[in-house]
mmCIF file of C-alpha atoms and ligand atoms in Angstrom:
data_model
loop_
_atom_site.group_PDB
_atom_site.id
_atom_site.type_symbol
_atom_site.label_atom_id
_atom_site.label_comp_id
_atom_site.label_asym_id
_atom_site.label_seq_id
_atom_site.Cartn_x
_atom_site.Cartn_y
_atom_site.Cartn_z
ATOM 1 C CA MET A 1 1.160 19.066 -7.770
ATOM 2 C CA SER A 2 1.885 19.198 -4.107
ATOM 3 C CA ALA A 3 2.628 16.457 -1.628
ATOM 4 C CA ILE A 4 -0.270 15.348 0.553
ATOM 5 C CA VAL A 5 1.864 12.758 2.367
ATOM 6 C CA THR A 6 5.518 13.220 3.268
ATOM 7 C CA ALA A 7 7.447 10.427 4.938
ATOM 8 C CA GLU A 8 10.982 11.079 6.161
ATOM 9 C CA ASP A 9 12.945 8.104 7.442
ATOM 10 C CA VAL A 10 9.782 6.482 8.747
ATOM 11 C CA SER A 11 10.352 3.191 10.568
ATOM 12 C CA GLN A 12 8.245 0.669 12.402
ATOM 13 C CA VAL A 13 9.729 -1.799 14.856
ATOM 14 C CA TYR A 14 7.727 -4.618 16.418
ATOM 15 C CA GLU A 15 8.864 -6.277 19.612
ATOM 16 C CA VAL A 16 8.471 -9.955 18.940
ATOM 17 C CA ARG A 17 8.915 -12.711 21.521
ATOM 18 C CA ARG A 18 9.954 -15.905 19.808
ATOM 19 C CA GLY A 19 9.949 -18.139 22.822
ATOM 20 C CA LEU A 20 8.571 -18.063 26.328
ATOM 21 C CA PHE A 21 11.945 -17.449 27.960
ATOM 22 C CA GLN A 22 13.597 -15.467 25.217
ATOM 23 C CA LYS A 23 14.122 -11.763 25.214
ATOM 24 C CA PRO A 24 11.877 -9.972 22.753
ATOM 25 C CA LEU A 25 13.572 -9.085 19.481
ATOM 26 C CA GLY A 26 13.003 -5.934 17.510
ATOM 27 C CA LEU A 27 11.621 -6.703 14.079
ATOM 28 C CA LYS A 28 12.054 -3.762 11.742
ATOM 29 C CA ALA A 29 9.040 -4.100 9.492
ATOM 30 C CA VAL A 30 9.658 -0.741 7.799
ATOM 31 C CA LYS A 31 13.054 0.959 7.758
ATOM 32 C CA ASP A 32 13.844 4.571 6.985
ATOM 33 C CA ALA A 33 11.158 4.945 4.347
ATOM 34 C CA SER A 34 11.302 8.367 2.678
ATOM 35 C CA PHE A 35 8.792 9.215 -0.010
ATOM 36 C CA VAL A 36 5.964 11.555 -0.877
ATOM 37 C CA VAL A 37 2.470 10.985 -2.181
ATOM 38 C CA GLU A 38 1.304 13.751 -4.504
ATOM 39 C CA GLU A 39 -2.216 15.028 -4.238
ATOM 40 C CA GLY A 40 -4.518 13.284 -6.708
ATOM 41 C CA GLU A 41 -2.068 10.618 -7.817
ATOM 42 C CA THR A 42 -2.011 6.870 -7.411
ATOM 43 C CA LEU A 43 1.178 5.695 -5.764
ATOM 44 C CA ALA A 44 1.498 1.929 -5.980
ATOM 45 C CA ILE A 45 3.539 0.019 -3.427
ATOM 46 C CA VAL A 46 4.861 -3.345 -4.535
ATOM 47 C CA GLY A 47 7.148 -6.028 -3.146
ATOM 48 C CA GLU A 48 7.180 -9.573 -1.847
ATOM 49 C CA SER A 49 5.120 -10.777 1.076
ATOM 50 C CA GLY A 50 6.526 -9.446 4.335
ATOM 51 C CA CYS A 51 8.365 -6.451 2.852
ATOM 52 C CA GLY A 52 6.331 -4.037 4.974
ATOM 53 C CA LYS A 53 3.511 -2.877 2.674
ATOM 54 C CA SER A 54 0.682 -3.355 5.154
ATOM 55 C CA THR A 55 2.779 -1.950 7.965
ATOM 56 C CA LEU A 56 3.219 1.184 5.911
ATOM 57 C CA ALA A 57 -0.529 1.191 5.240
ATOM 58 C CA ARG A 58 -1.272 1.004 8.954
ATOM 59 C CA MET A 59 0.990 3.989 9.610
ATOM 60 C CA LEU A 60 -0.507 6.026 6.775
ATOM 61 C CA THR A 61 -3.987 5.365 8.142
ATOM 62 C CA MET A 62 -2.876 6.077 11.704
ATOM 63 C CA ILE A 63 -3.840 2.635 12.936
ATOM 64 C CA GLU A 64 -0.225 2.577 14.169
ATOM 65 C CA THR A 65 2.231 5.360 14.949
ATOM 66 C CA PRO A 66 5.704 5.041 13.418
ATOM 67 C CA SER A 67 8.346 4.103 15.969
ATOM 68 C CA ASP A 68 10.684 6.559 14.283
ATOM 69 C CA GLY A 69 10.789 9.248 11.632
ATOM 70 C CA ASN A 70 8.565 12.091 10.508
ATOM 71 C CA LEU A 71 5.231 11.465 8.856
ATOM 72 C CA THR A 72 3.136 14.387 7.656
ATOM 73 C CA ILE A 73 -0.337 13.938 6.224
ATOM 74 C CA ASP A 74 -2.346 16.786 4.732
ATOM 75 C CA GLY A 75 -0.199 19.344 6.520
ATOM 76 C CA VAL A 76 -0.400 17.696 9.936
ATOM 77 C CA ARG A 77 2.744 16.149 11.424
ATOM 78 C CA ILE A 78 1.585 12.882 12.971
ATOM 79 C CA SER A 79 4.903 11.519 14.218
ATOM 80 C CA GLY A 80 8.349 12.778 15.005
ATOM 81 C CA ASP A 81 9.324 16.359 15.734
ATOM 82 C CA GLY A 82 6.419 18.612 16.584
ATOM 83 C CA ALA A 83 3.766 15.934 16.123
ATOM 84 C CA GLY A 84 0.346 17.528 15.976
ATOM 85 C CA ASP A 85 -3.152 16.358 16.553
ATOM 86 C CA ALA A 86 -3.793 13.255 14.471
ATOM 87 C CA LYS A 87 -7.475 13.395 15.415
ATOM 88 C CA LYS A 88 -7.916 16.141 12.865
ATOM 89 C CA LEU A 89 -7.077 13.581 10.231
ATOM 90 C CA ARG A 90 -9.538 10.891 11.197
ATOM 91 C CA SER A 91 -11.672 11.515 8.172
ATOM 92 C CA THR A 92 -8.796 12.432 5.857
ATOM 93 C CA VAL A 93 -7.386 8.945 5.313
ATOM 94 C CA GLN A 94 -9.432 5.776 4.966
ATOM 95 C CA ILE A 95 -8.439 2.206 4.196
ATOM 96 C CA VAL A 96 -9.865 -0.633 2.115
ATOM 97 C CA PHE A 97 -8.543 -4.099 2.915
ATOM 98 C CA GLN A 98 -7.972 -7.092 0.705
ATOM 99 C CA ASN A 99 -10.546 -9.408 2.119
ATOM 100 C CA PRO A 100 -14.129 -8.328 1.493
ATOM 101 C CA TYR A 101 -15.328 -11.306 3.549
ATOM 102 C CA GLY A 102 -13.420 -10.575 6.709
ATOM 103 C CA ALA A 103 -13.715 -6.787 6.593
ATOM 104 C CA LEU A 104 -17.482 -6.611 7.010
ATOM 105 C CA ASN A 105 -19.276 -7.603 10.190
ATOM 106 C CA PRO A 106 -21.676 -10.393 9.135
ATOM 107 C CA ARG A 107 -24.194 -9.454 11.841
ATOM 108 C CA GLN A 108 -24.561 -5.872 10.722
ATOM 109 C CA LYS A 109 -26.743 -4.726 7.885
ATOM 110 C CA VAL A 110 -25.016 -2.942 5.044
ATOM 111 C CA GLY A 111 -26.516 0.381 6.081
ATOM 112 C CA ALA A 112 -25.124 0.115 9.594
ATOM 113 C CA ILE A 113 -21.713 -0.915 8.248
ATOM 114 C CA ILE A 114 -21.482 2.061 5.941
ATOM 115 C CA GLU A 115 -22.795 4.522 8.535
ATOM 116 C CA GLU A 116 -20.471 3.424 11.299
ATOM 117 C CA PRO A 117 -17.753 6.020 10.521
ATOM 118 C CA LEU A 118 -20.430 8.735 10.539
ATOM 119 C CA LYS A 119 -21.688 7.542 13.906
ATOM 120 C CA ILE A 120 -18.215 7.656 15.391
ATOM 121 C CA ASN A 121 -16.951 10.866 13.821
ATOM 122 C CA THR A 122 -19.966 13.114 13.235
ATOM 123 C CA SER A 123 -23.090 14.250 15.039
ATOM 124 C CA LEU A 124 -25.400 13.695 12.078
ATOM 125 C CA SER A 125 -28.951 12.522 12.766
ATOM 126 C CA ALA A 126 -30.075 9.018 11.809
ATOM 127 C CA ALA A 127 -31.947 10.398 8.808
ATOM 128 C CA GLU A 128 -28.939 12.379 7.627
ATOM 129 C CA ARG A 129 -26.712 9.361 8.025
ATOM 130 C CA ARG A 130 -29.103 7.223 6.038
ATOM 131 C CA LYS A 131 -29.186 9.735 3.248
ATOM 132 C CA LYS A 132 -25.398 9.812 3.078
ATOM 133 C CA ALA A 133 -25.214 6.017 3.182
ATOM 134 C CA GLU A 134 -27.677 5.656 0.313
ATOM 135 C CA ASN A 135 -25.703 8.211 -1.586
ATOM 136 C CA ALA A 136 -22.486 6.264 -0.979
ATOM 137 C CA LEU A 137 -24.214 3.063 -2.133
ATOM 138 C CA SER A 138 -25.072 4.687 -5.419
ATOM 139 C CA GLU A 139 -21.545 6.119 -5.750
ATOM 140 C CA VAL A 140 -20.191 2.559 -5.696
ATOM 141 C CA GLY A 141 -22.782 1.151 -8.054
ATOM 142 C CA LEU A 142 -25.093 -0.456 -5.495
ATOM 143 C CA ARG A 143 -28.793 0.328 -4.978
ATOM 144 C CA PRO A 144 -30.650 1.999 -2.087
ATOM 145 C CA GLU A 145 -32.505 -1.225 -1.294
ATOM 146 C CA HIS A 146 -29.184 -2.865 -0.475
ATOM 147 C CA TYR A 147 -29.158 -0.715 2.650
ATOM 148 C CA GLY A 148 -31.141 -3.237 4.687
ATOM 149 C CA ARG A 149 -29.396 -6.407 3.553
ATOM 150 C CA TYR A 150 -26.647 -8.431 5.188
ATOM 151 C CA PRO A 151 -23.118 -8.837 3.733
ATOM 152 C CA HIS A 152 -23.584 -12.579 3.095
ATOM 153 C CA MET A 153 -26.226 -11.760 0.505
ATOM 154 C CA PHE A 154 -23.582 -10.153 -1.702
ATOM 155 C CA SER A 155 -20.884 -11.456 -4.024
ATOM 156 C CA GLY A 156 -17.196 -10.755 -3.393
ATOM 157 C CA GLY A 157 -17.123 -7.826 -5.788
ATOM 158 C CA GLN A 158 -20.259 -6.312 -4.263
ATOM 159 C CA ARG A 159 -18.813 -6.688 -0.791
ATOM 160 C CA GLN A 160 -15.729 -4.830 -1.877
ATOM 161 C CA ARG A 161 -18.073 -2.109 -3.156
ATOM 162 C CA ILE A 162 -19.622 -1.964 0.324
ATOM 163 C CA ALA A 163 -16.155 -1.616 1.862
ATOM 164 C CA ILE A 164 -15.387 1.193 -0.576
ATOM 165 C CA ALA A 165 -18.688 2.920 0.256
ATOM 166 C CA ARG A 166 -17.743 2.837 3.927
ATOM 167 C CA ALA A 167 -14.292 4.210 3.093
ATOM 168 C CA ILE A 168 -15.626 7.218 1.177
ATOM 169 C CA ILE A 169 -18.512 8.162 3.443
ATOM 170 C CA LEU A 170 -16.454 10.623 5.506
ATOM 171 C CA GLU A 171 -15.322 12.311 2.287
ATOM 172 C CA PRO A 172 -11.643 11.458 2.748
ATOM 173 C CA LYS A 173 -8.833 12.877 0.652
ATOM 174 C CA ILE A 174 -6.698 9.753 0.694
ATOM 175 C CA LEU A 175 -7.639 6.101 0.285
ATOM 176 C CA VAL A 176 -5.128 3.444 1.207
ATOM 177 C CA LEU A 177 -6.050 0.352 -0.775
ATOM 178 C CA ASP A 178 -4.303 -2.735 0.608
ATOM 179 C CA GLU A 179 -4.567 -5.392 -2.107
ATOM 180 C CA PRO A 180 -8.135 -4.278 -2.875
ATOM 181 C CA VAL A 181 -8.723 -6.733 -5.720
ATOM 182 C CA SER A 182 -6.391 -9.627 -4.904
ATOM 183 C CA ALA A 183 -9.158 -11.788 -3.468
ATOM 184 C CA LEU A 184 -11.477 -11.293 -6.447
ATOM 185 C CA ASP A 185 -11.929 -13.133 -9.756
ATOM 186 C CA VAL A 186 -10.108 -11.492 -12.625
ATOM 187 C CA SER A 187 -13.340 -10.341 -14.322
ATOM 188 C CA ILE A 188 -14.560 -8.766 -11.091
ATOM 189 C CA GLN A 189 -11.156 -7.184 -10.487
ATOM 190 C CA ALA A 190 -11.545 -5.081 -13.622
ATOM 191 C CA GLN A 191 -14.946 -3.805 -12.461
ATOM 192 C CA ILE A 192 -13.621 -2.763 -9.074
ATOM 193 C CA LEU A 193 -10.561 -1.140 -10.645
ATOM 194 C CA ASN A 194 -12.845 0.815 -12.976
ATOM 195 C CA LEU A 195 -14.975 1.899 -10.040
ATOM 196 C CA LEU A 196 -11.872 3.061 -8.169
ATOM 197 C CA ALA A 197 -10.634 5.020 -11.193
ATOM 198 C CA ASP A 198 -14.057 6.595 -11.534
ATOM 199 C CA LEU A 199 -14.269 7.586 -7.880
ATOM 200 C CA GLN A 200 -10.755 8.986 -7.962
ATOM 201 C CA GLU A 201 -11.654 11.274 -10.802
ATOM 202 C CA ARG A 202 -15.028 12.355 -9.466
ATOM 203 C CA LEU A 203 -13.978 12.832 -5.850
ATOM 204 C CA GLY A 204 -10.412 14.017 -6.468
ATOM 205 C CA LEU A 205 -8.988 11.224 -4.322
ATOM 206 C CA THR A 206 -5.363 10.350 -3.731
ATOM 207 C CA TYR A 207 -4.640 6.616 -3.732
ATOM 208 C CA VAL A 208 -1.945 4.544 -2.120
ATOM 209 C CA PHE A 209 -2.440 1.266 -3.930
ATOM 210 C CA ILE A 210 -0.760 -1.784 -2.445
ATOM 211 C CA SER A 211 -0.473 -4.790 -4.685
ATOM 212 C CA HIS A 212 1.746 -7.710 -5.499
ATOM 213 C CA ASP A 213 0.233 -7.910 -8.989
ATOM 214 C CA LEU A 214 2.487 -5.947 -11.318
ATOM 215 C CA SER A 215 0.113 -6.182 -14.247
ATOM 216 C CA VAL A 216 -2.602 -4.488 -12.177
ATOM 217 C CA VAL A 217 -0.154 -1.851 -10.950
ATOM 218 C CA LYS A 218 0.863 -1.044 -14.516
ATOM 219 C CA HIS A 219 -2.723 -0.042 -15.251
ATOM 220 C CA VAL A 220 -3.586 1.892 -12.128
ATOM 221 C CA ALA A 221 -0.430 3.617 -10.924
ATOM 222 C CA ASP A 222 1.051 7.015 -11.691
ATOM 223 C CA ARG A 223 4.160 6.206 -9.726
ATOM 224 C CA VAL A 224 5.444 3.004 -8.171
ATOM 225 C CA MET A 225 7.457 2.393 -5.033
ATOM 226 C CA VAL A 226 9.217 -0.968 -4.839
ATOM 227 C CA MET A 227 9.988 -2.218 -1.346
ATOM 228 C CA TYR A 228 12.438 -4.863 -0.254
ATOM 229 C CA LEU A 229 12.737 -6.049 3.343
ATOM 230 C CA GLY A 230 11.182 -2.906 4.777
ATOM 231 C CA ARG A 231 12.951 -0.362 2.596
ATOM 232 C CA PRO A 232 11.937 1.451 -0.562
ATOM 233 C CA VAL A 233 14.558 0.465 -3.141
ATOM 234 C CA GLU A 234 13.132 2.138 -6.247
ATOM 235 C CA ILE A 235 10.577 4.905 -6.749
ATOM 236 C CA ALA A 236 9.675 5.832 -10.300
ATOM 237 C CA PRO A 237 6.936 7.064 -12.610
ATOM 238 C CA VAL A 238 5.048 4.005 -13.847
ATOM 239 C CA ASP A 239 6.251 4.289 -17.461
ATOM 240 C CA ALA A 240 9.874 4.633 -16.428
ATOM 241 C CA LEU A 241 9.605 1.705 -14.053
ATOM 242 C CA TYR A 242 8.219 -0.697 -16.633
ATOM 243 C CA ALA A 243 10.317 0.554 -19.566
ATOM 244 C CA ASN A 244 13.575 0.895 -17.687
ATOM 245 C CA PRO A 245 13.552 -0.822 -14.312
ATOM 246 C CA LEU A 246 16.839 -0.090 -12.558
ATOM 247 C CA HIS A 247 17.047 -1.956 -9.284
ATOM 248 C CA PRO A 248 17.986 -5.612 -9.832
ATOM 249 C CA TYR A 249 15.116 -6.522 -7.508
ATOM 250 C CA THR A 250 12.629 -4.551 -9.600
ATOM 251 C CA ARG A 251 13.957 -6.294 -12.692
ATOM 252 C CA ALA A 252 13.524 -9.659 -11.046
ATOM 253 C CA LEU A 253 9.956 -8.851 -10.022
ATOM 254 C CA LEU A 254 9.096 -7.708 -13.527
ATOM 255 C CA SER A 255 10.664 -10.652 -15.261
ATOM 256 C CA ALA A 256 8.642 -12.933 -13.011
ATOM 257 C CA THR A 257 5.481 -11.321 -14.408
ATOM 258 C CA PRO A 258 5.218 -12.374 -18.061
ATOM 259 C CA ALA A 259 2.700 -9.643 -18.933
ATOM 260 C CA THR A 260 5.050 -6.927 -17.808
ATOM 261 C CA ASP A 261 8.402 -8.266 -18.904
ATOM 262 C CA PRO A 262 9.977 -5.379 -20.801
ATOM 263 C CA LYS A 263 10.366 -6.674 -24.362
ATOM 264 C CA SER A 264 14.037 -6.640 -23.850
ATOM 265 C CA LYS A 265 16.935 -8.613 -25.056
ATOM 266 C CA GLY A 266 18.088 -8.386 -21.473
ATOM 267 C CA GLN A 267 18.547 -11.542 -19.507
ATOM 268 C CA ARG A 268 15.799 -12.711 -17.217
ATOM 269 C CA ILE A 269 16.804 -12.395 -13.624
ATOM 270 C CA LYS A 270 15.606 -15.227 -11.499
ATOM 271 C CA LEU A 271 15.116 -14.521 -7.845
ATOM 272 C CA SER A 272 17.301 -17.127 -6.260
ATOM 273 C CA GLY A 273 17.500 -17.792 -2.582
ATOM 274 C CA GLU A 274 15.073 -17.031 0.165
ATOM 275 C CA LEU A 275 13.924 -13.703 1.421
ATOM 276 C CA PRO A 276 16.243 -13.159 4.422
ATOM 277 C CA SER A 277 14.719 -13.178 7.890
ATOM 278 C CA PRO A 278 13.592 -9.709 8.903
ATOM 279 C CA PHE A 279 15.133 -10.443 12.318
ATOM 280 C CA SER A 280 18.611 -10.667 10.852
ATOM 281 C CA PRO A 281 18.787 -8.764 7.587
ATOM 282 C CA PRO A 282 22.146 -9.110 5.843
ATOM 283 C CA PRO A 283 24.624 -6.245 6.262
ATOM 284 C CA GLY A 284 25.010 -3.817 3.391
ATOM 285 C CA CYS A 285 22.261 -3.859 0.782
ATOM 286 C CA SER A 286 19.506 -6.226 1.979
ATOM 287 C CA PHE A 287 19.201 -7.613 -1.531
ATOM 288 C CA ASN A 288 22.886 -8.507 -1.913
ATOM 289 C CA PRO A 289 22.605 -12.261 -1.178
ATOM 290 C CA ARG A 290 20.157 -12.628 -4.087
ATOM 291 C CA CYS A 291 21.704 -10.071 -6.422
ATOM 292 C CA PRO A 292 23.762 -11.121 -9.456
ATOM 293 C CA TYR A 293 25.604 -7.780 -9.430
ATOM 294 C CA ALA A 294 26.572 -7.605 -5.770
ATOM 295 C CA ASN A 295 30.180 -6.795 -4.963
ATOM 296 C CA GLU A 296 32.098 -6.191 -1.766
ATOM 297 C CA ARG A 297 30.652 -2.708 -1.302
ATOM 298 C CA CYS A 298 27.096 -4.055 -1.613
ATOM 299 C CA ARG A 299 27.859 -6.575 1.132
ATOM 300 C CA THR A 300 29.056 -3.972 3.591
ATOM 301 C CA GLU A 301 27.577 -0.558 2.804
ATOM 302 C CA LEU A 302 23.923 0.439 2.681
ATOM 303 C CA PRO A 303 22.882 2.092 -0.593
ATOM 304 C CA LEU A 304 20.568 5.080 -0.270
ATOM 305 C CA LEU A 305 17.990 6.282 -2.772
ATOM 306 C CA THR A 306 19.669 8.498 -5.351
ATOM 307 C CA GLU A 307 18.264 10.183 -8.404
ATOM 308 C CA HIS A 308 18.758 8.606 -11.754
ATOM 309 C CA GLY A 309 16.698 10.413 -14.363
ATOM 310 C CA PRO A 310 13.064 10.321 -13.260
ATOM 311 C CA THR A 311 13.816 7.415 -10.932
ATOM 312 C CA ARG A 312 15.152 7.215 -7.409
ATOM 313 C CA VAL A 313 16.969 3.991 -6.787
ATOM 314 C CA ALA A 314 19.084 2.539 -3.979
ATOM 315 C CA CYS A 315 21.707 0.456 -5.749
ATOM 316 C CA PHE A 316 25.488 0.712 -5.986
ATOM 317 C CA ALA A 317 25.535 -1.161 -9.300
ATOM 318 C CA VAL A 318 23.374 1.598 -10.779
ATOM 319 C CA GLU A 319 25.373 4.316 -9.045
ATOM 320 C CA GLU A 320 28.671 2.946 -10.283
ATOM 321 C CA GLY A 321 27.393 2.381 -13.795
ATOM 322 C CA ARG A 322 28.070 -1.352 -13.744
ATOM 323 C CA LEU A 323 24.483 -2.470 -14.212
ATOM 324 C CA PRO A 324 23.797 -3.909 -17.677
ATOM 325 C CA ALA A 325 21.012 -2.248 -19.705
ATOM 326 C CA ALA A 326 17.606 -3.790 -19.059
HETATM 327 N N1 ATP B 401 1.900 -6.717 14.592
HETATM 328 C C1 ATP B 401 3.051 -7.285 14.224
HETATM 329 N N2 ATP B 401 3.880 -7.810 15.133
HETATM 330 C C2 ATP B 401 5.045 -8.381 14.778
HETATM 331 N N3 ATP B 401 5.488 -8.463 13.508
HETATM 332 C C3 ATP B 401 4.708 -7.973 12.549
HETATM 333 C C4 ATP B 401 3.443 -7.354 12.843
HETATM 334 N N4 ATP B 401 2.885 -6.955 11.672
HETATM 335 C C5 ATP B 401 3.760 -7.296 10.717
HETATM 336 N N5 ATP B 401 4.842 -7.913 11.212
HETATM 337 C C6 ATP B 401 6.021 -8.368 10.465
HETATM 338 O O1 ATP B 401 6.507 -7.255 9.762
HETATM 339 C C7 ATP B 401 6.955 -7.603 8.462
HETATM 340 C C8 ATP B 401 6.167 -6.821 7.438
HETATM 341 O O2 ATP B 401 4.820 -7.277 7.444
HETATM 342 P P1 ATP B 401 3.688 -6.649 6.525
HETATM 343 O O3 ATP B 401 2.402 -7.261 6.926
HETATM 344 O O4 ATP B 401 3.789 -5.171 6.546
HETATM 345 O O5 ATP B 401 4.122 -7.175 5.081
HETATM 346 P P2 ATP B 401 3.357 -7.088 3.686
HETATM 347 O O6 ATP B 401 4.340 -6.504 2.726
HETATM 348 O O7 ATP B 401 2.055 -6.406 3.848
HETATM 349 O O8 ATP B 401 3.142 -8.619 3.314
HETATM 350 P P3 ATP B 401 1.929 -9.325 2.515
HETATM 351 O O9 ATP B 401 2.232 -9.115 1.048
HETATM 352 O O10 ATP B 401 2.067 -10.753 2.914
HETATM 353 O O11 ATP B 401 0.645 -8.692 2.952
HETATM 354 C C9 ATP B 401 6.784 -9.102 8.373
HETATM 355 O O12 ATP B 401 8.010 -9.702 8.684
HETATM 356 C C10 ATP B 401 5.727 -9.411 9.409
HETATM 357 O O13 ATP B 401 5.866 -10.699 9.896
HETATM 358 MG MG1 MG B 402 0.080 -6.994 3.570
#
């Protein structure tokens, strides 16, 4: 396998003005994220609301440029040293959003919605576009006659199929799926997840799958990246993550999800305290105020990702061997 995405210390800072007469503050939505996405895999990104998942998605899809760090997609450096021409990648990465209601223009017919990327990025004729759109409809389990209908005539699951058809029409290599099933009923979720698995296999797609639902992630992911307050804190193959979660935050997330709680004798970790404000993250490890294993070092020094078997984890308790077995 080879990496199709490489992120080195990628950060995103937003200037936020909190009051009319106040100086804008820099909000670090993503901080020094370093990871790869292997070609053909599904990398899941998990973490609490506000930890930077969608910000990362917007950088991976080039909706936003990182404010710092090197991001390389499919061999093209799109930020940092020697940044190349991101235009080359316009068809390489596509995104599917959570909300199948908001993501589709209600005034456009399905055909026009799906063809829009072709209109913008190719010089295909109307007939060629239509053929591709009908093809995409059938790829996602819809029928050619749906071409002339409006989004409101479809159920939530069908609308998400339309969004997926639009995402694959340029024959991308990478799909970034930002909570693609969170807004759907559980029974419909399974259908969309099956469709995505099917498309991945048939089209050789690479997925970045963002979700807060750890039971979904367990089924779809090859590897999982756990984020906390803008930083990746644990990156592991899916089996390793669920069988032997290392970061205390990962353990807390898993023990909050009954279906994924490792059948362990280990104590449940309750997440106490609030998520700190991203404007004033605590010094040291961002998780230290909520961590049962935090010591003085954790309160002052920033842990970096280090290898621990198949897992990379940023935690001094793991590093120093003072973390109890899960
Ligand atoms: N355009 C923006 N301007 C200012 N701050 C932003 C902007 N977009 C995101 N943020 C802030 O950046 C942080 C990360 O937000 P992001 O949307 O990436 O989180 P998330 O992990 O996707 O959360 P959720 O699970 O709720 O979707 C949050 O503190 C958010 O308020
Ligand atoms: Mg989000």
